Coordinates of C-alpha atoms in Angstrom, one line a residue:
M1 CA 0.0 0.1 0.0
D2 CA 2.1 2.9 -1.3
S3 CA 1.4 6.5 -0.3
Y4 CA 1.2 9.3 -2.9
Q5 CA 4.9 10.1 -2.2
E6 CA 5.9 6.7 -3.6
I7 CA 3.4 6.4 -6.4
L8 CA 4.1 9.8 -7.9
K9 CA 7.9 9.8 -7.6
D10 CA 8.4 8.0 -10.7
A11 CA 5.6 9.9 -12.8
P12 CA 6.8 11.9 -15.8
L13 CA 6.3 15.6 -15.9
D14 CA 3.4 15.5 -18.3
F15 CA 1.4 13.2 -16.1
L16 CA 1.8 15.4 -13.1
Q17 CA 0.7 18.4 -15.2
K18 CA -2.4 16.8 -16.5
L19 CA -3.2 15.6 -12.9
A20 CA -2.7 19.1 -11.5
G21 CA -4.8 20.5 -14.3
N22 CA -7.7 18.2 -13.4
L23 CA -7.5 19.4 -9.9
N24 CA -7.2 23.0 -10.8
L25 CA -4.0 23.3 -9.2
A26 CA -1.9 26.4 -10.4
T27 CA 1.4 25.3 -11.7
K28 CA 4.7 27.1 -13.1
G29 CA 6.7 26.2 -16.0
G30 CA 5.9 24.3 -19.2
K31 CA 6.6 21.1 -20.8
R32 CA 10.1 21.9 -21.4
A33 CA 10.8 22.5 -17.8
G34 CA 13.4 20.0 -16.5
R35 CA 12.8 17.2 -14.1
G36 CA 15.2 18.6 -11.6
S37 CA 14.1 22.2 -11.9
E38 CA 12.6 23.9 -9.0
D39 CA 9.9 25.4 -11.2
G40 CA 9.3 22.0 -13.0
W41 CA 8.9 18.6 -12.0
Q42 CA 10.0 18.8 -8.3
A43 CA 7.8 21.8 -7.5
L44 CA 4.7 20.1 -9.1
Y45 CA 5.5 16.8 -7.3
N46 CA 5.7 18.6 -4.0
K47 CA 2.4 20.4 -4.6
L48 CA 0.5 17.2 -5.5
V49 CA 1.8 15.2 -2.6
A50 CA 0.8 18.2 -0.2
Y51 CA -2.6 18.2 -1.8
Y52 CA -3.3 14.6 -1.3
S53 CA -2.0 14.7 2.2
S54 CA -4.9 16.9 3.3
P55 CA -8.0 15.0 4.5
D56 CA -10.1 18.2 3.6
N57 CA -9.1 17.8 -0.1
L58 CA -9.9 14.1 -0.1
E59 CA -13.3 14.9 1.5
T60 CA -14.0 17.4 -1.4
L61 CA -13.0 14.8 -4.0
W62 CA -15.2 12.3 -2.2
Q63 CA -18.2 14.4 -2.4
K64 CA -17.5 15.2 -6.3
I65 CA -17.2 11.6 -7.3
G66 CA -20.8 10.9 -6.1
P67 CA -22.2 7.4 -5.1
S68 CA -20.8 5.5 -8.1
G69 CA -17.3 6.7 -7.6
Q70 CA -17.5 6.1 -3.8
L71 CA -18.7 2.5 -4.4
A72 CA -16.0 1.9 -6.9
L73 CA -13.4 3.0 -4.4
E74 CA -15.0 0.9 -1.6
I75 CA -15.1 -2.2 -3.8
I76 CA -11.4 -1.9 -4.6
H77 CA -10.6 -1.2 -0.9
F78 CA -12.5 -3.9 0.8
S79 CA -12.0 -6.7 -1.7
E80 CA -9.3 -9.3 -1.3
P81 CA -6.0 -8.2 -3.1
Y82 CA -6.3 -10.6 -5.8
Y83 CA -9.9 -9.4 -6.6
D84 CA -8.9 -5.8 -7.2
E85 CA -8.2 -6.9 -10.9
V86 CA -9.8 -4.2 -13.1
S87 CA -12.1 -6.6 -14.9
R88 CA -13.5 -8.0 -11.7
V89 CA -14.0 -4.6 -10.1
H90 CA -15.9 -3.5 -13.4
E91 CA -17.9 -6.7 -13.4
R92 CA -19.1 -5.9 -9.8
L93 CA -19.9 -2.3 -10.4
N94 CA -21.9 -2.9 -13.6
K95 CA -23.9 -5.7 -11.9
I96 CA -24.9 -3.3 -9.1
L97 CA -25.2 0.0 -10.9
G98 CA -25.9 -1.0 -14.6
K99 CA -24.0 -1.1 -17.8
R100 CA -21.2 1.6 -18.4
A101 CA -21.2 2.6 -14.6
A102 CA -17.8 1.1 -14.2
R103 CA -16.2 2.7 -17.2
E104 CA -17.4 6.1 -16.0
A105 CA -16.4 5.7 -12.6
R106 CA -12.8 4.5 -13.8
E107 CA -12.4 7.6 -15.9
L108 CA -13.4 9.9 -13.1
L109 CA -11.4 8.3 -10.3
L110 CA -8.2 8.2 -12.7
G111 CA -8.7 11.7 -13.8
W112 CA -8.5 12.9 -10.2
G113 CA -5.8 10.6 -9.0
L114 CA -7.8 8.7 -6.5
I115 CA -6.7 5.4 -8.2
F116 CA -3.8 4.2 -10.4
L117 CA -3.3 1.3 -12.7
S118 CA -0.6 -1.3 -12.4
E119 CA 0.1 -4.4 -14.3
N120 CA 1.2 -7.8 -13.0
E121 CA 3.6 -10.3 -14.5
Y122 CA 0.8 -11.9 -16.5
G123 CA -0.1 -8.6 -18.2
L124 CA -3.4 -8.1 -16.1
D125 CA -4.3 -4.7 -15.0
Y126 CA -5.0 -3.9 -11.3
Y127 CA -6.1 -1.0 -9.3
D128 CA -3.7 0.6 -6.9
L129 CA -5.3 2.6 -4.1
P130 CA -3.0 5.1 -2.3
L131 CA -2.5 4.7 1.4
E132 CA -4.1 8.0 2.0
V133 CA -7.3 7.0 0.2
R134 CA -7.4 3.8 2.0
K135 CA -7.2 5.6 5.5
F136 CA -9.8 8.0 4.3
I137 CA -12.3 5.3 3.3
N138 CA -11.7 3.6 6.7
Y139 CA -12.4 6.9 8.5
K140 CA -15.8 7.3 6.4
V141 CA -16.8 3.8 7.2
L142 CA -15.8 3.5 10.9
P143 CA -18.8 5.4 12.4
L144 CA -21.1 2.8 10.9
L145 CA -19.3 0.1 12.9
V146 CA -19.1 1.6 16.1
K147 CA -21.6 0.4 18.8
K148 CA -24.1 3.2 19.2
D149 CA -24.1 5.1 22.5
G150 CA -27.1 4.3 24.7
I151 CA -27.4 0.6 23.7
P152 CA -26.2 -1.4 26.7
L153 CA -23.1 -3.7 26.4
P154 CA -23.7 -7.4 26.6
E155 CA -22.9 -8.6 30.3
Q156 CA -20.4 -11.3 29.3
R157 CA -16.9 -9.9 29.1
E158 CA -13.7 -11.7 28.2
N159 CA -10.2 -10.2 28.6
H160 CA -7.5 -12.9 28.7
G161 CA -4.7 -10.6 29.6
L162 CA -1.3 -12.3 29.4
F163 CA -2.6 -15.7 30.5
F164 CA -2.1 -17.3 27.0
W165 CA 1.7 -16.4 27.1
L166 CA 1.9 -17.8 30.7
D167 CA 0.2 -21.0 29.7
F168 CA 3.0 -21.4 27.1
Y169 CA 5.5 -21.6 29.9
I170 CA 3.2 -24.0 31.7
L171 CA 3.2 -26.2 28.7
L172 CA 7.1 -26.2 28.6
A173 CA 7.2 -26.9 32.3
G174 CA 4.9 -29.9 31.7
V175 CA 7.3 -31.4 29.3
L176 CA 10.2 -30.8 31.7
Q177 CA 8.5 -32.5 34.6
R178 CA 7.2 -35.6 33.0
E179 CA 7.7 -38.1 30.3
V180 CA 5.3 -36.6 27.7
R181 CA 4.6 -39.2 24.9
V182 CA 4.2 -38.1 21.2
T183 CA 2.0 -39.9 18.8
Q184 CA 3.8 -41.7 16.0
T185 CA 1.8 -40.1 13.1
E186 CA 1.9 -36.4 14.1
R187 CA 3.8 -34.4 16.5
V188 CA 1.2 -34.1 19.0
F189 CA 1.0 -35.3 22.7
Y190 CA -1.2 -38.2 23.7
K191 CA -4.5 -37.1 25.1
R192 CA -3.8 -38.3 28.7
D193 CA -0.5 -36.4 29.0
R194 CA -2.1 -33.3 27.3
K195 CA -5.0 -33.3 29.9
K196 CA -2.5 -33.3 32.8
I197 CA -0.8 -30.2 31.3
M198 CA -4.1 -28.5 30.6
L199 CA -5.3 -28.9 34.2
C200 CA -2.8 -26.4 35.4
Q201 CA -3.4 -23.8 32.7
H202 CA -5.9 -21.0 32.9
Y203 CA -8.5 -22.3 30.4
P204 CA -8.3 -26.1 31.0
D205 CA -11.3 -27.0 29.0
D206 CA -10.3 -25.0 25.7
E207 CA -8.5 -27.6 23.9
S208 CA -8.2 -25.6 20.6
R209 CA -6.5 -22.9 22.7
Y210 CA -4.0 -25.4 24.1
L211 CA -3.3 -27.1 20.8
L212 CA -2.2 -23.7 19.3
L213 CA 0.3 -23.4 22.2
E214 CA 1.7 -27.0 21.3
E215 CA 1.9 -26.0 17.7
V216 CA 3.8 -23.1 18.4
A217 CA 6.3 -25.0 20.5
W218 CA 6.9 -27.5 17.8
A219 CA 6.9 -25.1 14.8
N220 CA 9.6 -23.0 16.5
D221 CA 11.8 -26.1 17.6
F222 CA 11.2 -25.6 21.3
L223 CA 10.3 -29.2 21.4
V224 CA 12.1 -32.1 20.0
E225 CA 11.2 -35.9 19.9
K226 CA 13.5 -38.4 21.4
N227 CA 12.5 -42.1 21.9
G228 CA 8.8 -41.3 21.6
C229 CA 8.8 -38.5 24.1
A230 CA 8.8 -34.7 23.9
R231 CA 12.0 -32.9 25.1
L232 CA 12.9 -29.3 25.5
S233 CA 15.5 -28.1 23.0
A234 CA 18.5 -25.8 23.6
K235 CA 16.5 -23.0 21.9
T236 CA 14.1 -22.9 24.7
W237 CA 16.7 -22.2 27.3
E238 CA 18.3 -19.5 25.1
W239 CA 14.9 -17.8 24.5
L240 CA 14.4 -17.7 28.5
Q241 CA 17.5 -15.6 28.9
L242 CA 15.7 -12.7 27.1
P243 CA 13.9 -9.9 28.9
R244 CA 10.3 -10.7 29.5
Y245 CA 9.0 -8.1 27.1
K246 CA 11.2 -9.4 24.2
Q247 CA 10.1 -12.9 24.8
W248 CA 6.4 -11.7 24.4
L249 CA 7.2 -9.7 21.2
I250 CA 8.7 -12.9 19.7
F251 CA 5.7 -15.0 20.9
V252 CA 3.2 -12.7 19.5
D253 CA 4.9 -12.7 16.1
W254 CA 4.7 -16.4 16.1
V255 CA 1.0 -16.5 16.8
I256 CA -0.4 -13.9 14.3
N257 CA 2.4 -13.0 11.9
H258 CA 1.3 -15.4 9.1
Y259 CA -2.0 -13.7 8.8
F260 CA -0.3 -10.7 7.5
Q261 CA 2.4 -12.4 5.6
C262 CA -0.3 -13.8 3.2
R263 CA -1.7 -10.2 2.6
N264 CA -4.9 -10.7 4.8
I265 CA -6.3 -7.3 3.8
W266 CA -9.3 -7.6 6.1
G267 CA -6.9 -8.3 9.0
T268 CA -5.3 -5.0 8.1
H269 CA -8.7 -3.3 7.9
I270 CA -9.5 -4.6 11.5
L271 CA -6.3 -3.3 12.9
G272 CA -7.0 0.0 11.2
F273 CA -10.6 0.3 12.7
L274 CA -9.4 -0.8 16.2
L275 CA -6.5 1.7 16.3
T276 CA -8.6 4.6 15.0
L277 CA -11.3 4.0 17.6
P278 CA -11.1 6.1 20.9
P279 CA -10.1 3.7 23.6
E280 CA -13.6 3.8 25.3
K281 CA -15.5 2.8 22.2
W282 CA -16.5 -0.6 21.0
L283 CA -16.5 -2.0 17.5
S284 CA -19.7 -3.9 16.5
L285 CA -18.9 -7.4 15.1
P286 CA -22.2 -7.8 13.3
A287 CA -21.7 -4.6 11.5
L288 CA -18.1 -5.7 10.7
Y289 CA -19.3 -9.1 9.3
Q290 CA -21.9 -7.3 7.2
L291 CA -19.3 -5.1 5.7
I292 CA -17.4 -8.2 4.6
H293 CA -20.4 -9.5 2.9
K294 CA -21.3 -6.4 1.3
Y295 CA -18.0 -6.2 -0.8
N296 CA -17.4 -9.8 -1.5
T297 CA -19.2 -12.6 -3.1
P298 CA -20.8 -15.3 -0.6
S299 CA -17.9 -17.8 -1.0
Q300 CA -15.2 -15.2 -0.7
A301 CA -17.1 -13.7 2.4
N302 CA -17.3 -17.1 4.2
Y303 CA -13.6 -17.6 3.7
I304 CA -12.7 -14.1 4.9
L305 CA -15.0 -14.4 7.9
A306 CA -13.6 -17.8 9.0
N307 CA -10.0 -16.5 8.5
N308 CA -10.6 -13.3 10.5
K309 CA -12.7 -14.9 13.3
E310 CA -9.6 -17.0 13.9
L311 CA -7.4 -13.9 14.0
L312 CA -9.6 -12.1 16.3
Q313 CA -9.7 -15.2 18.6
R314 CA -5.9 -15.1 18.8
F315 CA -6.1 -11.3 19.4
L316 CA -8.4 -12.2 22.5
W317 CA -6.0 -14.9 23.7
L318 CA -3.0 -12.7 23.5
G319 CA -4.7 -10.1 25.4
L320 CA -4.7 -7.5 22.6
I321 CA -8.5 -7.0 22.5
E322 CA -11.4 -7.5 24.9
V323 CA -14.8 -9.0 23.9
A324 CA -18.3 -8.3 25.2
G325 CA -20.9 -10.8 24.1
G326 CA -18.7 -13.4 22.2
L327 CA -17.0 -13.2 18.8
E328 CA -20.3 -13.9 16.9
Q329 CA -22.7 -11.2 17.9
G330 CA -20.7 -9.1 20.4
C331 CA -18.3 -6.2 20.3
I332 CA -14.6 -5.7 20.6
R333 CA -12.2 -3.0 21.6
I334 CA -8.4 -2.5 21.9
T335 CA -6.4 -2.9 25.1
D336 CA -3.7 -0.5 26.0
L337 CA -1.0 -3.2 25.3
F338 CA -2.4 -3.5 21.8
R339 CA -2.4 0.1 21.1
R340 CA 1.2 0.7 22.2
Y341 CA 2.5 -2.3 20.5
F342 CA 1.0 -1.6 17.1
N343 CA 1.6 2.0 17.3
V344 CA 5.4 1.3 17.4
L345 CA 5.0 -0.9 14.3
L346 CA 2.9 1.6 12.4
Q347 CA 5.4 4.5 13.4
H348 CA 8.4 2.6 12.3
D349 CA 6.8 0.6 9.6
Q350 CA 9.1 -2.4 10.2
E351 CA 8.9 -6.0 11.4
V352 CA 9.2 -6.7 15.0
E353 CA 12.7 -8.2 14.8
E354 CA 13.8 -5.1 12.6
T355 CA 12.4 -2.5 15.0
D356 CA 14.8 -0.9 17.5
G357 CA 14.3 -3.0 20.6
E358 CA 14.7 0.1 22.7
V359 CA 11.7 1.8 21.2
F360 CA 9.6 -1.4 22.2
R361 CA 11.1 -1.4 25.5
E362 CA 10.0 2.1 26.2
A363 CA 6.6 1.6 25.0
I364 CA 5.6 -1.8 26.5
E365 CA 8.1 -2.8 29.2
G366 CA 5.7 -1.6 31.9
F367 CA 3.4 -4.4 31.1
F368 CA 5.9 -7.0 31.8
P369 CA 7.1 -6.7 35.5
E370 CA 9.5 -9.4 36.5
A371 CA 9.5 -11.0 40.0
S372 CA 12.6 -12.6 41.3
S373 CA 11.3 -14.2 44.6
F374 CA 8.9 -16.7 46.0
I375 CA 7.6 -17.8 49.3
V376 CA 8.3 -21.3 50.6
Q377 CA 5.7 -22.5 53.0
P378 CA 6.2 -24.9 56.0
N379 CA 3.8 -27.4 54.3
F380 CA 6.4 -27.6 51.4
E381 CA 4.4 -25.4 49.0
V382 CA 6.3 -22.7 47.0
I383 CA 4.0 -19.8 46.1
A384 CA 5.2 -17.5 43.3
P385 CA 3.6 -14.5 41.6
L386 CA 2.5 -14.9 38.0
E387 CA 5.0 -12.3 37.3
L388 CA 7.9 -14.6 38.3
S389 CA 10.8 -14.5 35.8
P390 CA 10.3 -17.2 33.2
N391 CA 13.8 -18.3 33.7
L392 CA 13.3 -18.6 37.4
F393 CA 9.9 -20.4 36.7
M394 CA 11.5 -23.0 34.6
Q395 CA 14.4 -23.6 36.9
L396 CA 12.1 -23.9 39.8
S397 CA 10.0 -26.5 37.7
T398 CA 12.9 -28.8 37.4
F399 CA 12.8 -30.0 41.0
T400 CA 9.2 -29.1 42.0
D401 CA 5.8 -30.1 40.7
L402 CA 3.5 -27.3 39.4
V403 CA 0.1 -27.7 41.1
S404 CA -1.8 -24.7 40.2
A405 CA -1.6 -21.4 38.3
D406 CA -4.6 -19.4 39.0
R407 CA -3.8 -16.1 40.7
M408 CA -0.5 -17.4 41.8
F409 CA 1.9 -20.4 40.8
I410 CA 1.7 -23.0 43.4
F411 CA 4.5 -25.6 43.3
S412 CA 4.9 -28.7 45.5
L413 CA 8.2 -29.4 46.8
N414 CA 8.8 -33.2 47.4
E415 CA 11.4 -35.8 47.5
K416 CA 10.5 -37.4 44.1
A417 CA 10.6 -34.0 42.4
F418 CA 13.8 -33.1 44.0
Y419 CA 15.2 -36.3 42.7
R420 CA 13.9 -35.5 39.3
G421 CA 16.1 -32.3 39.4
F422 CA 19.0 -34.3 40.3
T423 CA 18.5 -36.7 37.3
R424 CA 18.2 -33.6 35.1
G425 CA 21.7 -32.7 35.9
R426 CA 21.2 -30.3 38.9
Q427 CA 23.3 -31.0 42.0
P428 CA 21.5 -31.2 45.3
E429 CA 23.5 -28.4 46.8
E430 CA 22.8 -26.1 43.9
M431 CA 19.0 -26.7 44.1
L432 CA 19.0 -25.9 47.9
K433 CA 21.2 -22.8 47.2
F434 CA 18.6 -21.7 44.4
L435 CA 15.7 -22.0 47.0
Q436 CA 17.7 -19.9 49.6
E437 CA 18.6 -17.2 47.3
H438 CA 15.2 -16.6 45.7
S439 CA 13.0 -17.2 48.7
K440 CA 11.6 -13.9 49.9
Y441 CA 12.0 -15.1 53.5
E442 CA 14.3 -17.6 55.2
L443 CA 13.4 -21.2 54.5
P444 CA 11.2 -22.8 57.2
P445 CA 13.4 -24.8 59.6
N446 CA 11.4 -28.1 58.7
V447 CA 11.8 -27.5 55.1
L448 CA 15.5 -26.6 55.3
T449 CA 16.2 -29.7 57.3
T450 CA 14.2 -32.1 55.1
V451 CA 15.7 -30.8 51.9
E452 CA 19.2 -31.2 53.4
E453 CA 18.3 -34.7 54.1
W454 CA 17.1 -35.4 50.6
A455 CA 20.3 -33.7 49.3
A456 CA 22.5 -36.1 51.6
K457 CA 20.9 -39.1 49.9
M458 CA 21.3 -38.0 46.3
G459 CA 24.2 -39.9 44.5
K460 CA 25.3 -41.8 47.7
V461 CA 24.5 -45.0 45.9
S462 CA 26.0 -45.5 42.3
L463 CA 26.3 -48.1 39.7
V464 CA 29.7 -48.6 37.8
K465 CA 29.9 -50.3 34.6
G466 CA 31.4 -53.7 35.2
V467 CA 28.9 -53.9 37.0
L468 CA 29.8 -52.8 40.4
V469 CA 27.4 -51.4 43.0
R470 CA 29.3 -48.9 45.3
C471 CA 28.0 -47.5 48.6
Q472 CA 29.7 -44.5 50.5
K473 CA 28.2 -45.3 53.8
E474 CA 28.4 -48.6 55.6
E475 CA 24.7 -48.4 56.8
L476 CA 23.6 -48.0 53.3
A477 CA 25.9 -50.8 52.1
E478 CA 24.3 -53.4 54.4
Q479 CA 20.8 -52.5 53.2
V480 CA 22.0 -52.6 49.5
K481 CA 23.8 -55.9 50.1
A482 CA 20.6 -57.6 51.6
L483 CA 18.5 -56.2 48.7
L484 CA 20.9 -57.7 46.1
E485 CA 21.1 -61.0 47.9
A486 CA 17.3 -61.4 48.1
R487 CA 17.1 -60.8 44.3
G488 CA 20.0 -63.3 43.7
W489 CA 22.1 -60.7 42.0
L490 CA 25.1 -60.5 44.3
I491 CA 28.1 -62.4 42.8
E492 CA 30.7 -61.1 45.2
A493 CA 31.3 -58.5 47.9
I494 CA 34.6 -56.8 46.5
T495 CA 34.8 -54.7 49.6
P496 CA 32.3 -54.2 52.5
Q497 CA 30.8 -51.4 50.5
V498 CA 31.4 -52.5 46.8
F499 CA 29.5 -55.5 45.3
L500 CA 29.8 -57.2 41.9
V501 CA 26.3 -58.0 40.0
P502 CA 25.8 -59.6 36.6
E503 CA 26.4 -57.2 33.8
N504 CA 23.1 -57.9 32.3
R505 CA 21.3 -56.8 35.3
G506 CA 22.8 -53.2 35.5
E507 CA 19.9 -51.3 34.4
E508 CA 17.4 -53.5 36.4
C509 CA 19.4 -53.0 39.4
L510 CA 19.5 -49.2 38.9
E511 CA 15.6 -49.2 38.6
L512 CA 15.3 -51.3 41.8
L513 CA 17.5 -48.9 43.8
E514 CA 15.4 -46.0 42.6
K515 CA 12.2 -47.5 43.6
Q516 CA 13.5 -48.6 47.0
G517 CA 14.4 -44.9 47.8
F518 CA 18.2 -45.1 47.7
M519 CA 18.4 -42.2 45.1
P520 CA 21.4 -43.5 43.0
H521 CA 23.1 -41.6 40.2
P522 CA 20.6 -41.7 37.3
Q523 CA 22.9 -43.5 35.0
L524 CA 25.8 -46.1 35.0
I525 CA 29.3 -44.5 35.8
A526 CA 31.9 -45.2 33.2
L527 CA 35.4 -46.1 34.7
R528 CA 38.0 -43.9 33.1
A529 CA 41.7 -44.5 32.6
G530 CA 43.6 -43.3 35.6
G531 CA 41.0 -44.5 38.0
E532 CA 38.8 -41.6 38.0
D533 CA 35.1 -42.0 37.3
D534 CA 32.6 -39.8 35.8
V535 CA 28.8 -39.8 35.1
D536 CA 28.2 -41.1 31.6
I537 CA 25.4 -38.8 30.5
D538 CA 25.0 -37.7 26.9
E539 CA 24.1 -34.2 25.8
S540 CA 20.4 -34.9 25.9
P541 CA 17.9 -32.1 26.2
N542 CA 17.3 -33.2 29.9
T543 CA 20.9 -32.1 30.8
L544 CA 20.8 -28.9 28.8
L545 CA 19.4 -26.9 31.7
A546 CA 22.4 -27.8 34.0
R547 CA 24.7 -26.2 31.3
F548 CA 22.7 -23.0 30.9
I549 CA 22.6 -22.7 34.7
E550 CA 26.3 -23.1 34.9
A551 CA 26.8 -20.5 32.3
A552 CA 24.4 -18.0 34.1
L553 CA 26.2 -18.5 37.4
K554 CA 29.5 -17.9 35.8
K555 CA 28.2 -14.7 34.1
R556 CA 26.7 -13.4 37.3
G557 CA 29.7 -14.4 39.4

């Protein structure tokens, strides 16, 4: 959608002179005036651009062209881009107004520079409508779409705020906390695993909403599939290091960007209407839907309506609009976050990633406060505000269970979850230190004592390839020895605290020790040359968190 400044800059002098003559604009110089002459092309160009930049001048032309010219402009403006072909516009006009109406309107609009012609690669002629004219048409139509004063609003109100974005983190946390199985035919979670994640989200019964979150996670490589289960990728942890408002900008781009990449002209109209409306006014959806039907064939209108109802639904989920009375017969209006976000885009006329991040920070950072602390209760519940830093939220999720996320995040701190953090590559001492550093108050004595007891158990029993079972404490060794003897796995006691078991029983032995509560190292330990042993864990997504935490601690230290 070029403005007059772009459209006219390549026009020859004689074209500008003819256009100025039609508009009764006084001009200096003749046809022999040079293109670069102050009295020639440049002066005429500046005068025409200034003329069309005035809404009063456009209003005057609007009145002069009459109903047929106004209808022609509206058909061009409100049709999908590939339907503004000259022949299609003429066919529609002649059908409504009678034969020759289209030709008369064409000559009138071309003569006054309200439309221009362009040719595509196949030689077909299309109408180009300057940006200033498009804005003017929206300005004329908008009063017909506004909910009339005095008519009460429907009682049912919806404003999702930033819950959709928060539920994306809950989805990622669900994958981190459990083995989430993936179907073989499509990259979607099994229904049982999906329901468990949805129970913690803000709209647990809206499966279409949840499936969009899952689609975003897969499409942007936040999730990878391994051995039939979903895992978080390195990209997830890199994204979590960004400021909260930047994460949201990227997230919004994922959710709605493709609607505008495919030249969704009605999506652009709706944005224009919403941004032009005063903050307290509401846009009538039935009136908007009637407008779509008015300027498109039935089949086109049905497609456009379905596409844009889906777009409005995503706007609602993202907290960009609020709805009264539902998306079928209700009305909508803009939120402050929506206005500030899109005003930055309109002012800079750039994509999100190309726009100066500092400009966005100043405009919307206030909507994204970050909390860096939580409260640990004596009953082993961890209560955190919804504004908790996403990075801290995900770190906390590695060794606690997310129970609820209504007005606050509520996590359960328990031994099984703590051991899960250990199996994900986090050291017990580091998890305890994390709780102490980010707890708003000192840890309750009973919680501190219990967590220290859990930490003391982690890794004190380990399996060594060979297969040797090694215990660091004598009292543990007696219990482990009795367990191995009962299973018939004990071949020999190498020392009072090291036992040899059959090599083919290694994985079973590890699983047995886990179930019996000995909390062994999560995998077999490989014996290295020189006598040193090390945990043989590959670079799987489950251990990526440990590396990012280590890097963050080094950076902070």
